Amino acid sequence: MNNSSQRQETHLNRARASLRQSLSQYNKLLRQPRPLPIQTELSILATNLEKLDQNVICIAAFGLVSRGKSAVLNGLVGEKILPTGPVHGVTQWPRSVRWRPHPQGKVQVELIDTPGLDEVGGEVRADMARDVARQADLILFVVAGDITQTEYDGLFFLAQTHKPLILVFNKIDLYPEPDLQSISRRLQQLGSDLSLGDEPTTLTTNEMVRVAAEPMARQVRVELPDGEVRHEWETPEPQMEELRAKIVEVLNREGRSLLALNALVQAQQAEVQIAQKTRETHVQEAEKLIWNYARSKGIGVALSPIALLDIPGGAIADLALIRALARLYGLPLNTYEASQLWKTILLSSGGLVLGEIGTSILFGFGKTAATAMGASGESATALSAWVPAAIVQGAIAGYGAYRVGRVTEVYLQQGCTWGTLGPSTIIQEILQELDSQAILYRLRAEIESSLPRNWV
């Protein structure tokens, strides 16, 4: 097994482990007294795990009507399985067909044919395209000449899905070679305007191929042995070698990494949705819990006679709040993940220290000094110094607990996808290990920017 194959296998195994962990964690939410409506998200996790186990890579073809999407997929399979014809809108709904590029290989390919982007209503089209693009590990965008504004809009829409894309220039048999070269150059420059954020999304030469999936019949001159001349119609063989070779190259170099990455991206999005639904279900209980902890911590710190004891006591209270919120939501939060919240807890503790220093400057005495004065017999002076200092530090402690609670909620909603086997963590690891020649390599920044905040 070469390095590329070994790396891809590692990516696939990591993705499987991540999805199995997610399913195990979130299935428990269905057994709660108030089960959450997360069947859709759990189905996404289960479906993608099945895809990983079966090594099925999805390749979806998009484009406008009459660009030959169905013919391109038929040409790859080598059989006319998907219907084609001169009438617009032959493909009304997404259809799929299995293709095994290597008869003896492990990887299977599911080719998905889609309706033309300009033949169904706006919202229906967008939802259908979004759903198919979500499933796809690789996208083929089929054009048949100079691109139109509608095609450009569709290409921009698909670019926003952060999926690797191959631009397929079909029907090249209809153009003379000078025109082919001119159109090819314009198509290669097309992606320079597809800007997503600060990074332009460009289509490189390697991401565009030329094919004639269903060449037009042409008239040929036939001379018979007796000297008679006839003119007959002949249909040339499809020219699919360039696209077939490109897909095989991509599958060999990064096919299983594509599969793993897409499954993880869908898992990460599903987990964020689960956390969002969980938070919405328990929003009132969480609010009450946070305020109870904030009030208890504030009172405890205010009544504590020695400021130095406030810091460990406050940290313990903050950790207890984190654990209580995790139990309420039923979302994963192990020791490793909880440790990532220590920055907020330390800031909360730092606020107590600054509170002690501030009250010392403002009132002349801090809470600890006031306690010491009381112990030496100066009760009246001690009480007048202790009360305002205690009130200020209690308020600081209560606000610190409130902040810890709010940050914990955000972490549970977004940061739950990080951690040792979290999908966001594995996505980042795969992106860092990509070959610079990989079609995914150009998409690294876009994919990373779409991930939730990393709390590590």
Short mmCIF file of C-alpha atoms in Angstrom, two decimals:
data_model
loop_
_atom_site.label_atom_id
_atom_site.label_comp_id
_atom_site.label_asym_id
_atom_site.label_seq_id
_atom_site.Cartn_x
_atom_site.Cartn_y
_atom_site.Cartn_z
CA MET A 1 0.00 0.00 0.00
CA ASN A 2 1.53 3.34 -1.10
CA ASN A 3 1.57 6.50 1.02
CA SER A 4 -1.47 8.04 -0.70
CA SER A 5 -3.56 4.90 -0.27
CA GLN A 6 -2.48 4.53 3.35
CA ARG A 7 -3.30 8.18 4.09
CA GLN A 8 -6.75 7.84 2.52
CA GLU A 9 -7.45 4.67 4.51
CA THR A 10 -6.47 6.50 7.69
CA HIS A 11 -8.85 9.35 6.83
CA LEU A 12 -11.66 6.87 6.21
CA ASN A 13 -11.05 5.07 9.51
CA ARG A 14 -10.96 8.33 11.48
CA ALA A 15 -14.23 9.43 9.88
CA ARG A 16 -15.88 6.10 10.71
CA ALA A 17 -14.76 6.34 14.34
CA SER A 18 -16.04 9.92 14.58
CA LEU A 19 -19.50 9.08 13.20
CA ARG A 20 -19.83 5.97 15.37
CA GLN A 21 -19.02 8.06 18.44
CA SER A 22 -21.55 10.71 17.41
CA LEU A 23 -24.33 8.17 16.86
CA SER A 24 -23.60 6.57 20.22
CA GLN A 25 -23.69 9.93 22.01
CA TYR A 26 -26.76 11.41 20.37
CA ASN A 27 -28.91 8.27 20.34
CA LYS A 28 -29.08 8.73 24.13
CA LEU A 29 -31.07 11.94 23.60
CA LEU A 30 -33.95 9.86 22.23
CA ARG A 31 -34.20 8.05 25.56
CA GLN A 32 -34.69 11.22 27.61
CA PRO A 33 -38.05 11.98 29.30
CA ARG A 34 -38.59 14.58 26.57
CA PRO A 35 -37.09 13.07 23.40
CA LEU A 36 -35.79 15.64 20.94
CA PRO A 37 -36.96 15.78 17.28
CA ILE A 38 -33.52 14.84 15.94
CA GLN A 39 -34.41 11.82 13.78
CA THR A 40 -33.39 13.72 10.62
CA GLU A 41 -29.95 14.54 12.00
CA LEU A 42 -29.42 10.99 13.28
CA SER A 43 -30.45 9.67 9.86
CA ILE A 44 -27.79 11.88 8.23
CA LEU A 45 -25.16 10.46 10.58
CA ALA A 46 -26.28 6.86 9.95
CA THR A 47 -26.49 7.31 6.16
CA ASN A 48 -23.00 8.76 5.96
CA LEU A 49 -21.58 6.00 8.16
CA GLU A 50 -23.12 3.47 5.78
CA LYS A 51 -21.53 5.28 2.82
CA LEU A 52 -18.16 5.11 4.55
CA ASP A 53 -18.56 1.41 5.29
CA GLN A 54 -19.54 0.65 1.69
CA ASN A 55 -16.94 2.96 0.09
CA VAL A 56 -19.58 4.65 -2.08
CA ILE A 57 -18.48 7.98 -3.59
CA CYS A 58 -21.24 10.22 -4.97
CA ILE A 59 -20.58 12.23 -8.13
CA ALA A 60 -23.40 14.60 -9.15
CA ALA A 61 -23.83 16.23 -12.55
CA PHE A 62 -25.30 19.74 -12.72
CA GLY A 63 -25.98 22.10 -15.59
CA LEU A 64 -28.68 23.70 -17.68
CA VAL A 65 -31.09 21.81 -19.93
CA SER A 66 -29.75 20.39 -23.18
CA ARG A 67 -26.14 20.45 -22.01
CA GLY A 68 -25.95 16.64 -22.03
CA LYS A 69 -25.69 15.80 -18.32
CA SER A 70 -27.45 12.42 -18.73
CA ALA A 71 -25.39 11.63 -21.82
CA VAL A 72 -22.16 12.40 -19.94
CA LEU A 73 -23.08 9.97 -17.17
CA ASN A 74 -24.16 7.32 -19.70
CA GLY A 75 -20.82 7.80 -21.42
CA LEU A 76 -18.96 7.15 -18.17
CA VAL A 77 -20.93 3.96 -17.48
CA GLY A 78 -20.67 2.80 -21.07
CA GLU A 79 -24.41 2.12 -21.38
CA LYS A 80 -27.44 4.25 -22.18
CA ILE A 81 -29.13 3.81 -18.80
CA LEU A 82 -30.34 7.35 -18.16
CA PRO A 83 -32.88 8.72 -20.68
CA THR A 84 -31.69 11.38 -23.10
CA GLY A 85 -33.42 13.20 -25.93
CA PRO A 86 -33.83 16.42 -27.88
CA VAL A 87 -36.81 17.56 -25.77
CA HIS A 88 -36.02 19.90 -22.87
CA GLY A 89 -36.48 18.51 -19.38
CA VAL A 90 -36.03 14.77 -19.96
CA THR A 91 -34.68 14.50 -16.39
CA GLN A 92 -37.38 15.77 -14.03
CA TRP A 93 -35.99 14.48 -10.71
CA PRO A 94 -32.55 13.38 -9.52
CA ARG A 95 -31.71 9.84 -10.63
CA SER A 96 -28.69 7.73 -9.81
CA VAL A 97 -26.77 4.84 -11.32
CA ARG A 98 -23.87 2.82 -9.92
CA TRP A 99 -20.52 2.77 -11.70
CA ARG A 100 -17.38 0.86 -10.78
CA PRO A 101 -14.40 2.56 -12.49
CA HIS A 102 -12.12 -0.33 -11.46
CA PRO A 103 -13.84 -3.72 -11.82
CA GLN A 104 -11.58 -5.13 -9.11
CA GLY A 105 -11.40 -1.98 -6.99
CA LYS A 106 -12.97 -1.39 -3.59
CA VAL A 107 -14.45 2.04 -4.36
CA GLN A 108 -17.91 2.25 -5.90
CA VAL A 109 -19.30 5.38 -7.50
CA GLU A 110 -22.89 6.58 -7.45
CA LEU A 111 -23.50 8.91 -10.40
CA ILE A 112 -26.39 11.33 -9.74
CA ASP A 113 -28.20 12.96 -12.65
CA THR A 114 -30.10 16.19 -11.88
CA PRO A 115 -32.73 18.29 -13.67
CA GLY A 116 -31.53 21.37 -15.51
CA LEU A 117 -30.96 24.28 -13.16
CA ASP A 118 -33.24 26.40 -15.35
CA GLU A 119 -36.21 24.01 -15.71
CA VAL A 120 -37.82 24.00 -12.25
CA GLY A 121 -39.10 26.78 -9.99
CA GLY A 122 -36.74 28.91 -7.94
CA GLU A 123 -37.15 27.56 -4.41
CA VAL A 124 -37.78 24.00 -5.59
CA ARG A 125 -34.69 24.15 -7.76
CA ALA A 126 -32.56 25.61 -4.99
CA ASP A 127 -33.72 23.02 -2.43
CA MET A 128 -33.22 20.13 -4.85
CA ALA A 129 -29.79 21.35 -5.92
CA ARG A 130 -28.76 22.00 -2.33
CA ASP A 131 -29.83 18.51 -1.24
CA VAL A 132 -28.00 16.76 -4.09
CA ALA A 133 -24.91 18.94 -3.66
CA ARG A 134 -24.88 18.09 0.05
CA GLN A 135 -24.77 14.38 -0.78
CA ALA A 136 -22.16 14.74 -3.53
CA ASP A 137 -18.48 14.14 -2.85
CA LEU A 138 -17.53 15.51 -6.27
CA ILE A 139 -19.50 17.76 -8.65
CA LEU A 140 -19.49 17.75 -12.45
CA PHE A 141 -20.75 21.01 -13.96
CA VAL A 142 -21.64 20.39 -17.60
CA VAL A 143 -21.56 23.21 -20.15
CA ALA A 144 -21.72 23.11 -23.95
CA GLY A 145 -19.94 26.26 -25.06
CA ASP A 146 -19.62 29.79 -23.77
CA ILE A 147 -21.24 30.09 -20.36
CA THR A 148 -24.48 32.03 -19.82
CA GLN A 149 -25.36 34.21 -16.84
CA THR A 150 -27.72 31.51 -15.54
CA GLU A 151 -24.91 28.96 -15.72
CA TYR A 152 -22.57 31.39 -13.98
CA ASP A 153 -25.10 31.87 -11.17
CA GLY A 154 -25.49 28.09 -10.85
CA LEU A 155 -21.73 27.62 -10.77
CA PHE A 156 -21.40 30.27 -8.07
CA PHE A 157 -24.16 28.58 -6.05
CA LEU A 158 -22.36 25.23 -6.25
CA ALA A 159 -19.02 26.81 -5.39
CA GLN A 160 -20.54 27.94 -2.09
CA THR A 161 -21.04 24.30 -1.09
CA HIS A 162 -17.22 23.97 -0.82
CA LYS A 163 -17.26 20.78 -2.89
CA PRO A 164 -14.53 19.91 -5.42
CA LEU A 165 -15.79 20.62 -8.92
CA ILE A 166 -14.83 19.56 -12.45
CA LEU A 167 -16.06 21.72 -15.33
CA VAL A 168 -17.10 19.44 -18.21
CA PHE A 169 -17.12 21.08 -21.66
CA ASN A 170 -19.48 18.79 -23.61
CA LYS A 171 -20.42 18.65 -27.32
CA ILE A 172 -16.95 19.53 -28.51
CA ASP A 173 -17.73 17.72 -31.76
CA LEU A 174 -19.86 20.73 -32.75
CA TYR A 175 -16.95 23.20 -32.73
CA PRO A 176 -13.91 23.63 -34.98
CA GLU A 177 -10.58 23.45 -33.17
CA PRO A 178 -9.89 27.24 -33.09
CA ASP A 179 -13.29 27.83 -31.46
CA LEU A 180 -12.66 25.00 -28.99
CA GLN A 181 -9.39 26.53 -27.89
CA SER A 182 -10.92 29.99 -27.53
CA ILE A 183 -13.90 28.75 -25.47
CA SER A 184 -11.63 26.54 -23.35
CA ARG A 185 -9.46 29.53 -22.43
CA ARG A 186 -12.51 31.57 -21.41
CA LEU A 187 -13.86 28.70 -19.30
CA GLN A 188 -10.51 28.28 -17.55
CA GLN A 189 -10.56 31.98 -16.61
CA LEU A 190 -14.16 31.77 -15.44
CA GLY A 191 -13.49 30.98 -11.79
CA SER A 192 -11.38 34.07 -11.15
CA ASP A 193 -14.57 36.02 -10.42
CA LEU A 194 -16.13 33.37 -8.15
CA SER A 195 -14.96 34.99 -4.95
CA LEU A 196 -15.95 33.43 -1.62
CA GLY A 197 -14.74 35.68 1.16
CA ASP A 198 -11.15 36.81 0.72
CA GLU A 199 -10.10 33.81 -1.37
CA PRO A 200 -10.94 33.67 -5.09
CA THR A 201 -12.32 30.34 -6.23
CA THR A 202 -10.49 29.59 -9.47
CA LEU A 203 -10.90 26.73 -11.87
CA THR A 204 -7.49 25.49 -12.87
CA THR A 205 -6.62 23.85 -16.17
CA ASN A 206 -6.68 20.48 -14.43
CA GLU A 207 -10.29 21.02 -13.33
CA MET A 208 -11.72 21.35 -16.83
CA VAL A 209 -12.13 18.53 -19.34
CA ARG A 210 -13.55 18.31 -22.88
CA VAL A 211 -15.93 15.54 -23.99
CA ALA A 212 -18.43 14.58 -26.67
CA ALA A 213 -20.79 12.35 -24.76
CA GLU A 214 -23.34 11.84 -27.55
CA PRO A 215 -21.76 13.02 -30.82
CA MET A 216 -24.02 14.19 -33.62
CA ALA A 217 -24.48 11.78 -36.51
CA ARG A 218 -22.67 12.85 -39.64
CA GLN A 219 -23.04 11.97 -43.26
CA VAL A 220 -20.24 9.93 -44.81
CA ARG A 221 -19.54 8.97 -48.39
CA VAL A 222 -19.52 5.22 -49.05
CA GLU A 223 -18.22 3.81 -52.33
CA LEU A 224 -19.44 0.29 -53.11
CA PRO A 225 -17.38 -2.34 -55.06
CA ASP A 226 -19.50 -1.82 -58.16
CA GLY A 227 -18.61 1.86 -58.19
CA GLU A 228 -21.92 3.08 -56.80
CA VAL A 229 -21.58 5.92 -54.27
CA ARG A 230 -23.93 6.28 -51.32
CA HIS A 231 -24.19 8.78 -48.49
CA GLU A 232 -24.96 7.25 -45.11
CA TRP A 233 -25.34 8.63 -41.60
CA GLU A 234 -22.75 7.51 -39.09
CA THR A 235 -22.65 8.19 -35.36
CA PRO A 236 -19.08 8.58 -34.03
CA GLU A 237 -18.00 6.95 -30.79
CA PRO A 238 -18.35 9.10 -27.64
CA GLN A 239 -15.21 10.97 -26.61
CA MET A 240 -15.14 10.37 -22.85
CA GLU A 241 -11.53 9.39 -22.23
CA GLU A 242 -10.45 12.74 -20.75
CA LEU A 243 -13.26 12.87 -18.17
CA ARG A 244 -12.97 9.19 -17.30
CA ALA A 245 -9.21 9.55 -16.81
CA LYS A 246 -9.68 12.68 -14.66
CA ILE A 247 -12.22 10.98 -12.39
CA VAL A 248 -10.06 7.86 -12.03
CA GLU A 249 -7.07 10.10 -11.21
CA VAL A 250 -9.05 11.95 -8.52
CA LEU A 251 -10.41 8.71 -7.04
CA ASN A 252 -6.95 7.12 -6.89
CA ARG A 253 -5.31 10.19 -5.37
CA GLU A 254 -7.99 11.33 -2.92
CA GLY A 255 -11.24 9.42 -3.43
CA ARG A 256 -11.56 8.03 0.09
CA SER A 257 -10.42 11.34 1.56
CA LEU A 258 -13.21 13.06 -0.41
CA LEU A 259 -15.67 10.54 0.96
CA ALA A 260 -14.43 10.93 4.53
CA LEU A 261 -14.39 14.72 4.39
CA ASN A 262 -17.92 15.06 3.00
CA ALA A 263 -19.30 12.62 5.58
CA LEU A 264 -17.61 14.58 8.37
CA VAL A 265 -18.85 17.95 7.08
CA GLN A 266 -22.42 16.63 7.06
CA ALA A 267 -21.92 15.10 10.51
CA GLN A 268 -20.56 18.38 11.87
CA GLN A 269 -23.57 20.29 10.50
CA ALA A 270 -25.96 17.69 11.91
CA GLU A 271 -24.34 17.89 15.35
CA VAL A 272 -24.63 21.69 15.40
CA GLN A 273 -28.33 21.31 14.53
CA ILE A 274 -28.79 18.77 17.33
CA ALA A 275 -27.14 21.13 19.80
CA GLN A 276 -29.28 24.03 18.57
CA LYS A 277 -32.50 22.02 19.03
CA THR A 278 -31.33 20.89 22.46
CA ARG A 279 -30.61 24.46 23.53
CA GLU A 280 -33.98 25.70 22.26
CA THR A 281 -35.77 22.90 24.14
CA HIS A 282 -34.09 23.69 27.47
CA VAL A 283 -33.64 27.45 27.16
CA GLN A 284 -35.81 28.35 30.18
CA GLU A 285 -34.34 25.65 32.41
CA ALA A 286 -30.82 26.67 31.40
CA GLU A 287 -31.54 30.34 32.13
CA LYS A 288 -32.83 29.44 35.58
CA LEU A 289 -29.86 27.15 36.24
CA ILE A 290 -27.30 29.79 35.26
CA TRP A 291 -28.92 32.46 37.41
CA ASN A 292 -29.15 30.10 40.39
CA TYR A 293 -25.43 29.30 40.14
CA ALA A 294 -24.56 32.97 39.59
CA ARG A 295 -26.59 34.01 42.64
CA SER A 296 -25.16 31.24 44.83
CA LYS A 297 -21.60 32.00 43.76
CA GLY A 298 -22.11 35.72 44.31
CA ILE A 299 -23.53 35.22 47.81
CA GLY A 300 -20.84 32.67 48.69
CA VAL A 301 -18.03 34.99 47.62
CA ALA A 302 -19.63 37.97 49.36
CA LEU A 303 -19.89 36.07 52.66
CA SER A 304 -16.42 34.51 52.41
CA PRO A 305 -14.11 36.25 54.91
CA ILE A 306 -10.86 35.67 52.98
CA ALA A 307 -10.55 36.75 49.35
CA LEU A 308 -7.91 34.12 48.50
CA LEU A 309 -10.46 31.38 49.24
CA ASP A 310 -12.83 32.92 46.68
CA ILE A 311 -10.64 31.84 43.75
CA PRO A 312 -10.64 28.03 44.25
CA GLY A 313 -14.21 28.15 45.53
CA GLY A 314 -15.34 30.17 42.51
CA ALA A 315 -13.54 27.80 40.11
CA ILE A 316 -15.27 24.80 41.70
CA ALA A 317 -18.63 26.56 41.37
CA ASP A 318 -17.93 27.33 37.69
CA LEU A 319 -17.00 23.71 36.97
CA ALA A 320 -20.17 22.54 38.73
CA LEU A 321 -22.20 24.90 36.52
CA ILE A 322 -20.54 23.51 33.37
CA ARG A 323 -21.33 19.95 34.41
CA ALA A 324 -24.91 20.86 35.32
CA LEU A 325 -25.51 22.45 31.90
CA ALA A 326 -24.00 19.43 30.14
CA ARG A 327 -26.32 17.12 32.09
CA LEU A 328 -29.32 19.32 31.33
CA TYR A 329 -28.63 19.36 27.60
CA GLY A 330 -27.46 15.75 27.45
CA LEU A 331 -24.66 16.83 25.10
CA PRO A 332 -21.15 15.35 25.19
CA LEU A 333 -18.74 17.12 27.52
CA ASN A 334 -15.89 14.96 28.80
CA THR A 335 -12.91 15.99 30.92
CA TYR A 336 -10.83 16.91 27.85
CA GLU A 337 -13.55 19.14 26.45
CA ALA A 338 -14.33 20.77 29.81
CA SER A 339 -10.67 21.72 30.14
CA GLN A 340 -11.04 23.97 27.08
CA LEU A 341 -13.35 26.22 29.13
CA TRP A 342 -10.66 26.90 31.72
CA LYS A 343 -9.74 30.16 29.98
CA THR A 344 -13.15 31.59 30.81
CA ILE A 345 -12.97 30.21 34.36
CA LEU A 346 -9.52 31.78 34.85
CA LEU A 347 -10.84 35.11 33.60
CA SER A 348 -13.67 34.80 36.11
CA SER A 349 -11.13 34.08 38.89
CA GLY A 350 -8.95 36.95 37.69
CA GLY A 351 -11.94 39.22 38.09
CA LEU A 352 -12.14 38.29 41.77
CA VAL A 353 -8.47 39.12 42.27
CA LEU A 354 -8.91 42.47 40.53
CA GLY A 355 -12.03 43.04 42.63
CA GLU A 356 -10.02 42.62 45.83
CA ILE A 357 -7.34 45.00 44.56
CA GLY A 358 -9.93 47.50 43.33
CA THR A 359 -11.86 47.58 46.60
CA SER A 360 -8.61 48.06 48.49
CA ILE A 361 -7.87 51.14 46.39
CA LEU A 362 -11.43 52.46 46.36
CA PHE A 363 -12.41 51.91 50.01
CA GLY A 364 -8.97 51.82 51.59
CA PHE A 365 -9.48 48.20 52.70
CA GLY A 366 -10.11 44.97 50.87
CA LYS A 367 -12.35 42.23 52.23
CA THR A 368 -9.41 40.26 53.67
CA ALA A 369 -7.99 43.32 55.41
CA ALA A 370 -11.41 44.16 56.84
CA THR A 371 -11.72 40.63 58.23
CA ALA A 372 -8.31 40.97 59.87
CA MET A 373 -9.35 44.29 61.44
CA GLY A 374 -12.47 42.64 62.83
CA ALA A 375 -10.35 39.90 64.37
CA SER A 376 -8.18 42.52 66.09
CA GLY A 377 -11.21 44.13 67.75
CA GLU A 378 -12.01 47.04 65.41
CA SER A 379 -15.50 45.70 64.63
CA ALA A 380 -17.26 48.92 63.56
CA THR A 381 -14.47 49.99 61.22
CA ALA A 382 -14.12 46.46 59.89
CA LEU A 383 -17.84 46.18 59.13
CA SER A 384 -17.93 49.51 57.28
CA ALA A 385 -14.98 48.39 55.14
CA TRP A 386 -16.13 44.79 54.69
CA VAL A 387 -19.72 45.41 53.47
CA PRO A 388 -18.96 47.46 50.31
CA ALA A 389 -16.00 45.21 49.45
CA ALA A 390 -18.15 42.09 49.87
CA ILE A 391 -20.94 43.55 47.71
CA VAL A 392 -18.54 44.47 44.89
CA GLN A 393 -16.75 41.12 44.90
CA GLY A 394 -20.03 39.20 45.16
CA ALA A 395 -21.31 41.05 42.10
CA ILE A 396 -18.08 40.30 40.21
CA ALA A 397 -18.33 36.62 41.15
CA GLY A 398 -21.98 36.41 40.11
CA TYR A 399 -21.26 38.03 36.75
CA GLY A 400 -18.29 35.70 36.26
CA ALA A 401 -20.53 32.67 36.80
CA TYR A 402 -23.09 34.10 34.38
CA ARG A 403 -20.38 34.53 31.72
CA VAL A 404 -19.14 30.97 32.29
CA GLY A 405 -22.70 29.71 31.81
CA ARG A 406 -23.21 31.63 28.58
CA VAL A 407 -19.86 30.54 27.13
CA THR A 408 -20.65 26.95 28.07
CA GLU A 409 -23.92 27.16 26.15
CA VAL A 410 -22.08 28.40 23.05
CA TYR A 411 -19.47 25.67 23.49
CA LEU A 412 -22.12 22.97 23.77
CA GLN A 413 -23.78 24.28 20.61
CA GLN A 414 -20.62 24.70 18.50
CA GLY A 415 -17.62 23.31 20.32
CA CYS A 416 -19.21 19.90 20.75
CA THR A 417 -18.00 19.05 17.25
CA TRP A 418 -14.39 19.40 18.41
CA GLY A 419 -12.57 17.08 20.80
CA THR A 420 -10.50 13.95 20.15
CA LEU A 421 -12.90 12.36 17.65
CA GLY A 422 -15.12 15.36 16.93
CA PRO A 423 -15.92 15.82 13.21
CA SER A 424 -14.45 19.34 13.15
CA THR A 425 -11.19 18.00 14.59
CA ILE A 426 -10.93 15.20 12.03
CA ILE A 427 -11.85 17.59 9.18
CA GLN A 428 -9.01 19.89 10.19
CA GLU A 429 -6.57 16.97 10.43
CA ILE A 430 -7.51 15.72 6.94
CA LEU A 431 -7.16 19.20 5.43
CA GLN A 432 -3.68 19.57 6.93
CA GLU A 433 -2.58 16.23 5.44
CA LEU A 434 -3.77 16.84 1.86
CA ASP A 435 -1.42 16.42 -1.07
CA SER A 436 -0.75 19.79 -2.72
CA GLN A 437 -1.87 18.25 -6.05
CA ALA A 438 -5.25 17.20 -4.63
CA ILE A 439 -8.38 18.82 -6.02
CA LEU A 440 -9.38 19.39 -2.37
CA TYR A 441 -6.19 21.32 -1.60
CA ARG A 442 -7.54 24.56 -3.09
CA LEU A 443 -10.65 24.34 -0.90
CA ARG A 444 -8.84 24.06 2.44
CA ALA A 445 -9.27 27.69 3.51
CA GLU A 446 -12.95 27.73 2.49
CA ILE A 447 -13.78 24.54 4.38
CA GLU A 448 -11.85 25.58 7.49
CA SER A 449 -13.58 28.97 7.55
CA SER A 450 -16.98 27.24 7.56
CA LEU A 451 -16.19 25.24 10.71
CA PRO A 452 -17.48 26.35 14.14
CA ARG A 453 -15.03 28.10 16.44
CA ASN A 454 -12.23 25.86 17.67
CA TRP A 455 -12.24 25.98 21.47
CA VAL A 456 -8.94 24.14 21.83
#
